Tab-separated table of C-alpha atoms in Angstrom:
chain	number	residue	atom	x	y	z
A	26	UNK	CA	-18.858	13.587	-16.627
A	27	UNK	CA	-18.781	12.867	-12.907
A	28	UNK	CA	-22.122	12.972	-11.146
A	29	UNK	CA	-22.758	14.944	-7.959
A	30	UNK	CA	-19.050	15.674	-7.476
A	31	UNK	CA	-19.944	18.972	-9.194
A	32	UNK	CA	-16.453	19.515	-10.470
A	33	UNK	CA	-15.268	20.887	-7.146
A	34	UNK	CA	-11.865	21.911	-8.467
A	35	UNK	CA	-11.802	25.092	-6.446
A	36	UNK	CA	-13.132	23.380	-3.344
A	37	UNK	CA	-10.555	20.604	-3.498
A	38	UNK	CA	-7.693	22.972	-4.212
A	39	UNK	CA	-8.745	25.354	-1.461
A	40	UNK	CA	-9.232	22.565	1.057
A	41	UNK	CA	-5.835	21.112	0.204
A	42	UNK	CA	-4.246	24.511	0.614
A	43	UNK	CA	-5.848	24.935	4.031
A	44	UNK	CA	-4.634	21.518	5.153
A	45	UNK	CA	-1.203	22.031	3.675
A	46	UNK	CA	-0.953	25.468	5.228
A	47	UNK	CA	-1.075	23.819	8.637
A	48	UNK	CA	2.212	22.119	7.898
A	49	UNK	CA	3.831	22.863	11.237
A	50	UNK	CA	0.917	22.745	13.636
A	51	UNK	CA	-1.719	20.346	12.257
A	52	UNK	CA	-2.617	17.179	14.127
A	53	UNK	CA	-0.707	18.274	17.235
A	54	UNK	CA	2.558	17.049	15.749
A	55	UNK	CA	5.727	17.794	17.723
A	56	UNK	CA	7.664	20.865	16.692
A	57	UNK	CA	11.015	19.146	17.099
A	58	UNK	CA	12.244	15.691	16.376
A	59	UNK	CA	13.173	15.072	19.986
A	60	UNK	CA	16.212	13.063	18.954
A	61	UNK	CA	19.141	15.421	19.085
A	62	UNK	CA	21.608	15.880	16.252
A	63	UNK	CA	20.516	12.882	14.193
A	64	UNK	CA	17.346	14.644	13.045
A	65	UNK	CA	19.351	17.451	11.464
A	66	UNK	CA	21.026	14.888	9.231
A	67	UNK	CA	17.738	13.772	7.687
A	68	UNK	CA	16.801	15.267	4.332
A	69	UNK	CA	14.697	12.467	2.878
A	70	UNK	CA	12.232	9.951	4.294
A	71	UNK	CA	11.264	6.828	2.320
A	72	UNK	CA	8.370	4.943	3.870
A	73	UNK	CA	7.807	1.469	2.426
A	74	UNK	CA	4.955	-0.797	3.426
A	75	UNK	CA	4.077	-4.296	2.412
A	76	UNK	CA	0.296	-4.258	2.560
A	77	UNK	CA	-0.931	-7.229	4.608
A	78	UNK	CA	2.640	-8.287	5.447
A	79	UNK	CA	2.786	-9.909	8.854
A	80	UNK	CA	5.758	-11.407	10.636
A	81	UNK	CA	5.074	-14.816	9.071
A	82	UNK	CA	5.040	-13.320	5.566
A	83	UNK	CA	8.564	-12.040	6.227
A	84	UNK	CA	9.741	-15.349	7.685
A	85	UNK	CA	8.226	-17.405	4.868
A	86	UNK	CA	9.688	-15.066	2.258
A	87	UNK	CA	13.126	-15.433	3.780
A	88	UNK	CA	12.933	-19.223	3.952
A	89	UNK	CA	11.489	-19.547	0.457
A	90	UNK	CA	14.092	-17.435	-1.318
A	91	UNK	CA	17.160	-17.392	0.943
A	92	UNK	CA	16.878	-20.399	3.262
A	93	UNK	CA	16.574	-20.678	7.016
A	94	UNK	CA	19.855	-18.867	7.665
A	95	UNK	CA	19.360	-16.209	5.020
A	96	UNK	CA	17.827	-12.766	5.274
A	97	UNK	CA	15.528	-10.576	3.231
A	98	UNK	CA	16.837	-7.109	2.483
A	99	UNK	CA	14.429	-5.632	5.016
A	100	UNK	CA	15.785	-7.973	7.692
A	101	UNK	CA	19.283	-6.615	7.087
A	102	UNK	CA	18.251	-3.168	8.298
A	103	UNK	CA	19.799	-2.469	11.717
A	104	UNK	CA	16.722	-1.422	13.713
A	105	UNK	CA	13.613	-3.538	14.222
A	106	UNK	CA	10.407	-3.207	16.212
A	107	UNK	CA	6.690	-3.915	16.146
A	108	UNK	CA	3.583	-1.885	15.337
A	109	UNK	CA	0.073	-2.294	16.798
A	110	UNK	CA	-2.537	-1.690	14.119
A	111	UNK	CA	-6.008	-1.538	15.689
A	112	UNK	CA	-8.662	0.899	14.441
A	113	UNK	CA	-11.541	2.521	16.387
A	114	UNK	CA	-15.303	2.419	16.052
A	115	UNK	CA	-16.955	5.187	14.078
A	116	UNK	CA	-17.859	8.190	16.213
A	117	UNK	CA	-15.858	7.045	19.226
A	118	UNK	CA	-12.460	6.083	20.587
A	119	UNK	CA	-13.538	2.492	21.247
A	120	UNK	CA	-10.890	0.141	19.800
A	121	UNK	CA	-11.783	-2.046	16.846
A	122	UNK	CA	-9.091	-4.695	17.050
A	123	UNK	CA	-8.786	-5.563	13.341
A	124	UNK	CA	-8.037	-2.669	11.013
A	125	UNK	CA	-8.455	-2.274	7.292
A	126	UNK	CA	-5.931	-0.533	5.060
A	127	UNK	CA	-7.792	2.792	5.080
A	128	UNK	CA	-7.851	3.203	8.839
A	129	UNK	CA	-4.279	2.038	9.220
A	130	UNK	CA	-2.980	4.318	6.464
A	131	UNK	CA	-4.792	7.276	8.014
A	132	UNK	CA	-3.101	6.484	11.344
A	133	UNK	CA	0.431	6.918	9.995
A	134	UNK	CA	-0.526	9.594	7.454
A	135	UNK	CA	-2.497	11.858	9.778
A	136	UNK	CA	-1.644	10.619	13.263
A	137	UNK	CA	-5.196	9.735	14.302
A	138	UNK	CA	-7.117	6.545	14.949
A	139	UNK	CA	-10.214	6.274	12.802
A	140	UNK	CA	-12.903	3.872	11.638
A	141	UNK	CA	-12.372	1.214	9.004
A	142	UNK	CA	-12.912	2.602	5.477
A	143	UNK	CA	-12.043	6.189	6.458
A	144	UNK	CA	-9.453	8.098	4.410
A	145	UNK	CA	-7.798	11.180	5.906
A	146	UNK	CA	-10.565	11.823	8.458
A	147	UNK	CA	-10.849	10.979	12.146
A	148	UNK	CA	-13.538	8.776	13.670
A	149	UNK	CA	-15.850	11.801	13.880
A	150	UNK	CA	-15.519	12.474	10.133
A	151	UNK	CA	-13.308	15.520	10.641
A	152	UNK	CA	-10.720	16.089	7.931
A	153	UNK	CA	-7.129	15.713	9.144
A	154	UNK	CA	-4.055	17.003	7.340
A	155	UNK	CA	-1.677	14.354	6.001
A	156	UNK	CA	2.075	14.138	6.306
A	157	UNK	CA	2.456	14.347	2.540
A	158	UNK	CA	0.339	17.505	2.413
A	159	UNK	CA	2.444	19.000	5.185
A	160	UNK	CA	5.714	18.027	3.542
A	161	UNK	CA	4.584	19.491	0.215
A	162	UNK	CA	3.540	22.772	1.828
A	163	UNK	CA	6.901	22.999	3.586
A	164	UNK	CA	8.773	22.716	0.290
A	165	UNK	CA	9.692	19.043	0.185
A	166	UNK	CA	9.388	17.070	-3.039
A	167	UNK	CA	6.821	14.287	-2.625
A	168	UNK	CA	6.020	10.927	-4.198
A	169	UNK	CA	3.419	8.173	-3.909
A	170	UNK	CA	3.999	4.744	-5.487
A	171	UNK	CA	1.876	1.577	-5.343
A	172	UNK	CA	1.246	-1.692	-7.139
A	173	UNK	CA	-2.465	-1.173	-6.438
A	174	UNK	CA	-4.791	1.344	-8.011
A	175	UNK	CA	-3.351	4.675	-6.921
A	176	UNK	CA	-6.827	5.557	-5.626
A	177	UNK	CA	-6.814	2.526	-3.300
A	178	UNK	CA	-6.802	3.018	0.461
A	179	UNK	CA	-3.087	3.021	1.261
A	180	UNK	CA	-1.839	5.521	-1.320
A	181	UNK	CA	-5.097	7.516	-1.110
A	182	UNK	CA	-4.600	8.274	2.580
A	183	UNK	CA	-1.525	10.390	1.838
A	184	UNK	CA	-3.142	12.706	-0.704
A	185	UNK	CA	-6.914	12.636	-0.346
A	186	UNK	CA	-9.754	12.723	2.177
A	187	UNK	CA	-12.908	10.616	1.965
A	188	UNK	CA	-15.592	9.339	4.315
A	189	UNK	CA	-15.387	5.971	2.543
A	190	UNK	CA	-12.441	4.360	0.779
A	191	UNK	CA	-14.736	3.145	-2.020
A	192	UNK	CA	-15.266	6.708	-3.220
A	193	UNK	CA	-12.481	6.270	-5.776
A	194	UNK	CA	-14.222	7.368	-8.953
A	195	UNK	CA	-14.658	7.942	-11.737
A	196	UNK	CA	-18.246	8.836	-10.810
A	197	UNK	CA	-19.925	9.682	-7.548
A	198	UNK	CA	-22.523	7.465	-5.908
A	199	UNK	CA	-24.081	7.593	-2.460
A	200	UNK	CA	-23.274	3.914	-1.974
A	201	UNK	CA	-19.567	4.456	-2.615
A	202	UNK	CA	-19.110	7.803	-0.895
A	203	UNK	CA	-21.592	8.221	1.978
A	204	UNK	CA	-21.627	6.098	5.158
A	205	UNK	CA	-24.941	4.695	6.328
A	206	UNK	CA	-26.883	5.456	9.483
A	207	UNK	CA	-28.017	2.695	11.833
A	208	UNK	CA	-31.379	2.534	10.062
A	209	UNK	CA	-29.735	1.911	6.705
A	210	UNK	CA	-30.257	5.399	5.308
A	211	UNK	CA	-27.325	7.392	3.988
A	212	UNK	CA	-25.788	10.111	6.108
A	213	UNK	CA	-26.362	13.705	5.126
A	214	UNK	CA	-23.702	15.039	2.783
A	215	UNK	CA	-21.001	16.868	4.757
A	216	UNK	CA	-20.362	20.580	4.452
A	217	UNK	CA	-16.843	19.792	3.232
A	218	UNK	CA	-17.636	18.461	-0.232
A	219	UNK	CA	-14.090	17.240	-0.648
A	220	UNK	CA	-14.997	14.312	1.606
A	221	UNK	CA	-17.456	13.002	-0.992
A	222	UNK	CA	-15.415	13.960	-4.046
A	223	UNK	CA	-14.037	10.899	-5.888
A	224	UNK	CA	-10.453	10.247	-4.816
A	225	UNK	CA	-9.249	10.256	-8.431
A	226	UNK	CA	-10.612	13.752	-8.872
A	227	UNK	CA	-8.869	14.928	-5.707
A	228	UNK	CA	-5.533	13.440	-6.746
A	229	UNK	CA	-5.676	15.063	-10.174
A	230	UNK	CA	-6.278	18.518	-8.735
A	231	UNK	CA	-4.602	18.944	-5.374
A	232	UNK	CA	-0.969	18.517	-6.489
A	233	UNK	CA	0.008	16.834	-3.219
A	234	UNK	CA	2.377	14.284	-4.780
A	235	UNK	CA	4.925	15.349	-7.389
A	236	UNK	CA	5.488	11.773	-8.551
A	237	UNK	CA	2.519	9.386	-8.771
A	238	UNK	CA	3.141	5.825	-10.029
A	239	UNK	CA	0.812	2.831	-9.879
A	240	UNK	CA	-2.374	1.386	-11.328
A	241	UNK	CA	-5.987	2.505	-11.548
A	242	UNK	CA	-6.180	4.263	-14.905
A	243	UNK	CA	-9.878	3.344	-15.215
A	244	UNK	CA	-10.586	5.608	-12.226
A	245	UNK	CA	-9.580	8.715	-14.182
A	246	UNK	CA	-11.100	10.763	-17.000
A	247	UNK	CA	-9.698	12.994	-19.760
A	248	UNK	CA	-10.411	16.142	-17.765
A	249	UNK	CA	-8.204	14.746	-14.971
A	250	UNK	CA	-5.299	14.629	-17.408
A	251	UNK	CA	-5.982	18.231	-18.408
A	252	UNK	CA	-6.007	19.274	-14.761
A	253	UNK	CA	-2.684	17.539	-14.133
A	254	UNK	CA	-1.014	18.979	-17.199
A	255	UNK	CA	-2.212	22.455	-16.251
A	256	UNK	CA	-0.249	22.002	-13.002
A	257	UNK	CA	2.877	21.020	-14.939
A	258	UNK	CA	2.708	17.227	-14.697
A	259	UNK	CA	4.141	14.977	-17.370
A	260	UNK	CA	1.360	12.418	-17.851
A	261	UNK	CA	2.556	9.069	-19.160
A	262	UNK	CA	0.090	7.240	-21.379
A	263	UNK	CA	-3.358	8.771	-21.833
A	264	UNK	CA	-6.379	9.201	-19.573
A	265	UNK	CA	-8.662	9.010	-22.591
A	266	UNK	CA	-9.941	10.738	-25.681
A	267	UNK	CA	-12.774	13.142	-24.798
A	268	UNK	CA	-14.464	12.134	-28.074
A	269	UNK	CA	-14.702	8.464	-27.020
A	270	UNK	CA	-16.626	6.898	-24.128
A	271	UNK	CA	-14.780	7.679	-20.919
A	272	UNK	CA	-12.840	4.894	-19.179
A	273	UNK	CA	-13.106	2.533	-22.156
A	274	UNK	CA	-10.103	0.409	-23.013
A	275	UNK	CA	-10.068	1.973	-26.484
A	276	UNK	CA	-10.132	5.468	-25.074
A	277	UNK	CA	-7.347	5.123	-22.530
A	278	UNK	CA	-3.692	4.135	-22.937
A	279	UNK	CA	-1.791	2.704	-20.007
A	280	UNK	CA	1.732	3.916	-19.383
A	281	UNK	CA	4.641	1.505	-19.877
A	282	UNK	CA	8.057	0.909	-18.366
A	283	UNK	CA	9.545	2.445	-21.508
A	284	UNK	CA	7.513	5.596	-20.851
A	285	UNK	CA	8.739	5.651	-17.261
A	286	UNK	CA	12.361	5.210	-18.287
A	287	UNK	CA	12.083	8.341	-20.435
A	288	UNK	CA	10.245	10.433	-17.833
A	289	UNK	CA	12.239	13.447	-16.746
A	290	UNK	CA	9.894	16.185	-15.513
A	291	UNK	CA	9.715	17.497	-11.960
A	292	UNK	CA	6.149	16.211	-11.796
A	293	UNK	CA	5.227	12.821	-13.291
A	294	UNK	CA	2.096	10.676	-13.259
A	295	UNK	CA	2.270	7.120	-14.620
A	296	UNK	CA	-0.597	4.623	-14.403
A	297	UNK	CA	0.474	1.257	-15.791
A	298	UNK	CA	-2.743	-0.760	-15.602
A	299	UNK	CA	-6.435	0.019	-15.638
A	300	UNK	CA	-6.734	-1.936	-12.374
A	301	UNK	CA	-4.098	-3.207	-9.955
A	302	UNK	CA	-0.674	-3.944	-11.382
A	303	UNK	CA	0.123	-7.519	-12.333
A	304	UNK	CA	1.650	-9.938	-9.840
A	305	UNK	CA	5.197	-10.803	-10.832
A	306	UNK	CA	4.502	-14.542	-10.859
A	307	UNK	CA	1.878	-14.081	-13.600
A	308	UNK	CA	4.027	-12.113	-16.060
A	309	UNK	CA	6.143	-14.959	-17.532
A	310	UNK	CA	3.037	-16.882	-18.596
A	311	UNK	CA	1.435	-13.997	-20.454
A	312	UNK	CA	1.595	-13.589	-24.250
A	313	UNK	CA	4.587	-11.628	-25.487
A	314	UNK	CA	2.371	-8.735	-26.605
A	315	UNK	CA	0.360	-8.566	-23.367
A	316	UNK	CA	0.318	-4.998	-22.000
A	317	UNK	CA	0.973	-6.340	-18.495
A	318	UNK	CA	4.454	-7.351	-19.646
A	319	UNK	CA	5.196	-3.665	-20.175
A	320	UNK	CA	4.557	-2.787	-16.545
A	321	UNK	CA	7.532	-1.781	-14.388
A	322	UNK	CA	8.304	-3.763	-11.247
A	323	UNK	CA	7.898	-2.141	-7.859
A	324	UNK	CA	11.680	-1.965	-7.540
A	325	UNK	CA	11.891	-0.154	-10.886
A	326	UNK	CA	9.185	2.300	-9.830
A	327	UNK	CA	10.960	2.828	-6.515
A	328	UNK	CA	14.291	3.574	-8.175
A	329	UNK	CA	12.781	5.888	-10.774
A	330	UNK	CA	10.714	7.798	-8.240
A	331	UNK	CA	13.820	8.355	-6.122
A	332	UNK	CA	15.726	9.531	-9.202
A	333	UNK	CA	12.929	11.980	-10.053
A	334	UNK	CA	12.638	13.346	-6.513
A	335	UNK	CA	16.282	13.478	-5.473
A	336	UNK	CA	17.650	16.983	-5.710
A	337	UNK	CA	14.327	18.538	-6.803
A	338	UNK	CA	14.027	20.467	-3.559
A	339	UNK	CA	16.623	21.934	-1.259
A	340	UNK	CA	14.502	20.639	1.609
A	341	UNK	CA	14.615	16.998	0.483
A	342	UNK	CA	11.784	14.580	-0.280
A	343	UNK	CA	9.128	12.388	1.293
A	344	UNK	CA	8.233	9.211	-0.610
A	345	UNK	CA	5.732	6.445	0.170
A	346	UNK	CA	6.075	3.085	-1.628
A	347	UNK	CA	3.498	0.311	-1.272
A	348	UNK	CA	3.767	-3.360	-2.184
A	349	UNK	CA	0.006	-3.849	-2.340
A	350	UNK	CA	-0.288	-7.325	-3.783
A	351	UNK	CA	0.983	-9.127	-0.673
A	352	UNK	CA	-2.379	-8.301	0.833
A	353	UNK	CA	-4.490	-8.919	-2.247
A	354	UNK	CA	-3.006	-12.342	-2.903
A	355	UNK	CA	-3.235	-13.243	0.795
A	356	UNK	CA	-6.949	-12.439	0.638
A	357	UNK	CA	-7.060	-14.912	-2.245
A	358	UNK	CA	-5.170	-17.514	-0.173
A	359	UNK	CA	-2.670	-18.001	-2.991
A	360	UNK	CA	0.590	-18.678	-1.183
A	361	UNK	CA	2.713	-18.845	-4.332
A	362	UNK	CA	1.657	-15.395	-5.526
A	363	UNK	CA	1.917	-14.025	-1.988
A	364	UNK	CA	5.520	-15.171	-1.638
A	365	UNK	CA	6.405	-13.737	-5.030
A	366	UNK	CA	5.022	-10.365	-4.003
A	367	UNK	CA	6.989	-10.418	-0.733
A	368	UNK	CA	10.115	-10.870	-2.854
A	369	UNK	CA	9.082	-8.081	-5.252
A	370	UNK	CA	8.494	-5.750	-2.315
A	371	UNK	CA	11.819	-6.702	-0.752
A	372	UNK	CA	13.550	-5.843	-4.038
A	373	UNK	CA	12.058	-2.350	-3.714
A	374	UNK	CA	13.415	-2.168	-0.169
A	375	UNK	CA	16.869	-2.841	-1.602
A	376	UNK	CA	16.464	-0.043	-4.153
A	377	UNK	CA	15.596	2.380	-1.361
A	378	UNK	CA	18.368	1.303	0.990
A	379	UNK	CA	20.973	1.302	-1.774
A	380	UNK	CA	20.151	4.960	-2.351
A	381	UNK	CA	20.131	5.717	1.371
A	382	UNK	CA	23.570	4.171	1.888
A	383	UNK	CA	25.050	6.362	-0.845
A	384	UNK	CA	23.152	9.476	0.188
A	385	UNK	CA	23.810	9.389	3.922
A	386	UNK	CA	20.869	11.681	4.738
A	387	UNK	CA	17.925	9.373	4.047
A	388	UNK	CA	15.765	7.584	6.613
A	389	UNK	CA	14.226	4.339	5.316
A	390	UNK	CA	11.284	2.788	7.168
A	391	UNK	CA	9.793	-0.600	6.208
A	392	UNK	CA	6.593	-1.917	7.760
A	393	UNK	CA	2.999	-3.012	7.023
A	394	UNK	CA	-0.510	-1.719	7.609
A	395	UNK	CA	-1.831	-4.991	9.044
A	396	UNK	CA	-1.436	-8.747	8.731
A	397	UNK	CA	-3.659	-10.522	6.240
A	398	UNK	CA	-5.321	-13.938	6.351
A	399	UNK	CA	-3.521	-15.492	9.285
A	400	UNK	CA	-0.580	-16.756	7.237
A	401	UNK	CA	1.024	-19.723	9.007
A	402	UNK	CA	4.134	-21.859	8.667
A	403	UNK	CA	3.074	-25.325	9.848
A	404	UNK	CA	5.115	-28.405	10.607
A	405	UNK	CA	5.879	-30.558	7.613
A	406	UNK	CA	3.248	-33.245	7.257
A	407	UNK	CA	0.611	-31.519	9.399
A	408	UNK	CA	-2.655	-29.761	8.621
A	409	UNK	CA	-4.883	-27.122	10.154
A	410	UNK	CA	-8.325	-27.015	11.719
A	411	UNK	CA	-9.603	-24.294	9.375
A	412	UNK	CA	-13.350	-24.383	8.792
A	413	UNK	CA	-14.900	-23.009	5.618
A	414	UNK	CA	-17.289	-24.134	2.938
A	415	UNK	CA	-14.766	-23.130	0.287
A	416	UNK	CA	-11.501	-21.204	0.120
A	417	UNK	CA	-11.573	-17.534	-0.891
A	418	UNK	CA	-11.979	-16.939	-4.599
A	419	UNK	CA	-8.659	-16.122	-6.206
A	420	UNK	CA	-9.809	-13.284	-8.438
A	421	UNK	CA	-8.727	-9.756	-9.213
A	422	UNK	CA	-11.542	-8.149	-11.182
A	423	UNK	CA	-9.423	-5.139	-12.070
A	424	UNK	CA	-6.590	-7.185	-13.544
A	425	UNK	CA	-7.472	-10.746	-14.647
A	426	UNK	CA	-3.788	-11.525	-15.209
A	427	UNK	CA	-3.535	-11.923	-11.438
A	428	UNK	CA	-6.002	-14.800	-11.328
A	429	UNK	CA	-4.623	-18.287	-10.853
A	430	UNK	CA	-5.481	-21.559	-9.177
A	431	UNK	CA	-5.771	-21.324	-5.424
A	432	UNK	CA	-3.371	-23.301	-3.291
A	433	UNK	CA	-6.311	-24.988	-1.576
A	434	UNK	CA	-8.817	-27.295	-3.272
A	435	UNK	CA	-11.690	-25.471	-4.921
A	436	UNK	CA	-14.476	-27.927	-4.226
A	437	UNK	CA	-15.975	-29.798	-1.309
A	438	UNK	CA	-17.980	-28.699	1.704
A	439	UNK	CA	-16.701	-28.193	5.227
A	440	UNK	CA	-15.613	-31.466	6.834
A	441	UNK	CA	-18.069	-32.218	9.687
A	442	UNK	CA	-15.311	-33.954	11.614
A	443	UNK	CA	-13.456	-30.640	11.779
A	444	UNK	CA	-16.337	-28.415	12.830
A	445	UNK	CA	-17.067	-29.681	16.317
A	446	UNK	CA	-14.465	-27.825	18.331
A	447	UNK	CA	-11.135	-26.078	18.468
A	448	UNK	CA	-9.081	-29.272	18.109
A	449	UNK	CA	-8.446	-31.091	14.868
A	450	UNK	CA	-11.008	-33.778	14.151
A	451	UNK	CA	-10.666	-37.035	12.262
A	452	UNK	CA	-10.773	-35.196	8.927
A	453	UNK	CA	-7.477	-33.445	9.619
A	454	UNK	CA	-5.575	-36.257	7.964
A	455	UNK	CA	-7.388	-35.862	4.659
A	456	UNK	CA	-5.217	-33.762	2.351
A	457	UNK	CA	-8.287	-32.635	0.410
A	458	UNK	CA	-9.422	-30.664	3.444
A	459	UNK	CA	-7.637	-27.335	3.310
A	460	UNK	CA	-4.280	-28.871	2.487
A	461	UNK	CA	-1.242	-26.612	2.994
A	462	UNK	CA	0.695	-25.211	0.064
A	463	UNK	CA	4.237	-26.587	0.000
A	464	UNK	CA	7.397	-24.972	-1.388
A	465	UNK	CA	10.990	-25.985	-1.787
A	466	UNK	CA	13.643	-23.782	-0.203
A	467	UNK	CA	17.357	-23.375	-0.950
A	468	UNK	CA	18.000	-25.765	1.944
A	469	UNK	CA	16.074	-28.639	0.335
A	470	UNK	CA	17.870	-31.489	-1.477
A	471	UNK	CA	18.159	-31.239	-5.231
A	472	UNK	CA	15.074	-32.536	-6.989
A	473	UNK	CA	12.552	-31.496	-4.341
A	474	UNK	CA	9.727	-29.618	-6.055
A	475	UNK	CA	7.073	-27.109	-5.041
A	476	UNK	CA	3.801	-28.807	-4.168
A	477	UNK	CA	5.422	-32.050	-3.076
A	478	UNK	CA	5.236	-33.596	0.406
A	479	UNK	CA	9.045	-33.490	0.494
A	480	UNK	CA	9.188	-29.656	0.230
A	481	UNK	CA	10.181	-28.180	3.587
A	482	UNK	CA	8.075	-24.999	3.639
A	483	UNK	CA	4.416	-25.762	4.455
A	484	UNK	CA	2.054	-22.797	4.489
A	485	UNK	CA	-1.605	-22.396	5.427
A	486	UNK	CA	-4.078	-19.568	5.895
A	487	UNK	CA	-6.434	-19.048	8.816
A	488	UNK	CA	-8.942	-16.902	6.909
A	489	UNK	CA	-9.508	-14.773	3.851
A	490	UNK	CA	-9.365	-11.477	5.706
A	491	UNK	CA	-7.208	-9.353	7.974
A	492	UNK	CA	-6.083	-10.226	11.496
A	493	UNK	CA	-5.276	-8.044	14.498
A	494	UNK	CA	-1.660	-9.170	14.853
A	495	UNK	CA	1.114	-6.636	15.319
A	496	UNK	CA	3.318	-6.152	12.270
A	497	UNK	CA	7.108	-5.829	12.052
A	498	UNK	CA	8.990	-2.628	11.346
A	499	UNK	CA	12.568	-2.197	10.109
A	500	UNK	CA	14.541	1.033	9.751
A	501	UNK	CA	17.833	2.369	8.415
A	502	UNK	CA	19.538	5.752	8.410
A	503	UNK	CA	19.718	8.799	10.671
A	504	UNK	CA	17.018	8.668	13.320
A	505	UNK	CA	16.219	5.025	12.564
A	506	UNK	CA	16.782	3.908	16.155
A	507	UNK	CA	13.574	5.584	17.319
A	508	UNK	CA	11.574	2.966	15.398
A	509	UNK	CA	13.190	0.096	17.341
A	510	UNK	CA	10.244	-0.130	19.714
A	511	UNK	CA	6.805	-1.578	20.261
A	512	UNK	CA	4.594	1.259	19.084
A	513	UNK	CA	1.097	2.157	17.909
A	514	UNK	CA	0.756	3.064	14.234
A	515	UNK	CA	-0.196	6.675	15.019
A	516	UNK	CA	3.280	7.078	16.546
A	517	UNK	CA	4.788	6.502	13.101
A	518	UNK	CA	3.235	9.784	11.969
A	519	UNK	CA	4.781	11.667	14.876
A	520	UNK	CA	8.189	10.102	14.381
A	521	UNK	CA	8.237	10.743	10.633
A	522	UNK	CA	7.028	14.288	11.222
A	523	UNK	CA	9.869	14.828	13.656
A	524	UNK	CA	12.315	13.436	11.122
A	525	UNK	CA	11.139	15.847	8.414
A	526	UNK	CA	10.615	19.004	10.459
A	527	UNK	CA	12.745	18.570	13.586
A	528	UNK	CA	16.010	19.789	12.031
A	529	UNK	CA	17.556	23.110	11.144
A	530	UNK	CA	16.949	24.353	7.590
A	531	UNK	CA	19.841	23.853	5.236
A	532	UNK	CA	21.583	26.786	3.677
């Protein structure tokens, strides 16, 4: 059983109802779309984000898979812009120039700047209603899809509220759920106990998303499945046998693509891995009976979620889709896996835009929460002045199938010749020192291989963490032109809100 969360079913449900009940006025959102007739054409909004996907990720993905003159599906969308992603310091409005996923997701979900690690609360720890809660309360069908654990920061910010993103579950702990004071002591528990309730427990009880697809089964318990089924959800797989130890591999059964294909209910929850889903590049090398081979791709989850949501409500639907592994593999500095995940995300973009083109009343938005790791395309035959004792470890504790060799060497200390200033030192010519990863492109002559000096695409990383760079945004459909701007991520909330609520009711 969860500790200290105290089974706050009633508290969570009541708090969600209060937030959802503010559907038209919460967060000072505009009452009208402010964009004339186009808004009245919008029935559905599909918001796709490639976690950690900076401008260079997009460029490198294009060159890797389609060549210098090609285009990713997202680049074919008619409207483009840029998004500033900074966070703020806790308890203030002072900018913190490099955001994490939690702060950034809260910005577009709730329209407020907040501190890094915050989910659905402002910088003063005040709960803020989310766009998905508002859409649900207004009668829209809703969906939340991710290749990460569904309790992870980006999906969590649409249907939960937590002082710290690590408060995912299954059990409560002060370390995971309570911020610390300056003296190192934990803050006093807030009056709103939802804010320290494990995110998994909130998701299973607040009913904010009708369709929930992703990873993170180990975050949930058998009583979560009971709570979902009581609300009418079709639960794919099993959250565990109450008679067996909770969260054990023997107790729980992950959902599969076959389960998803057969799903038909108005409300569906499918968790396809106990941790994050498996990177696409890893799947071919797994044994034939490996459970990871039964996972759906992001494009398949995107298509199925659209099929499940389309026509379920006369109002329309709001759907968020995250390609999470672009970020996670960038943290690991594995360029090959990163590029593969950019392609997998772009395939999901195609699934969304294919639907939007047929439907005619769907706005598709494609962007990112932040850039990760300072991804760089460098000139063929050159190196970088990166300084580190060792490259980031390429590990995914939740899903070992994602582990592979890093693109950089795994041994050797920092080169002293490269640590004396901002310019490259004598060690820059040594390929053992943070050598770039190289990839062939469709433009390369036949016979050129990945990893060879002859390959034309040379990629390096600046760090193993996020950067403060603006990220690209692409849009298609009615009202898409408003996103063709340089904007702050909180503006995305206002613009999506206007798209959903700034039109006359149908019928």
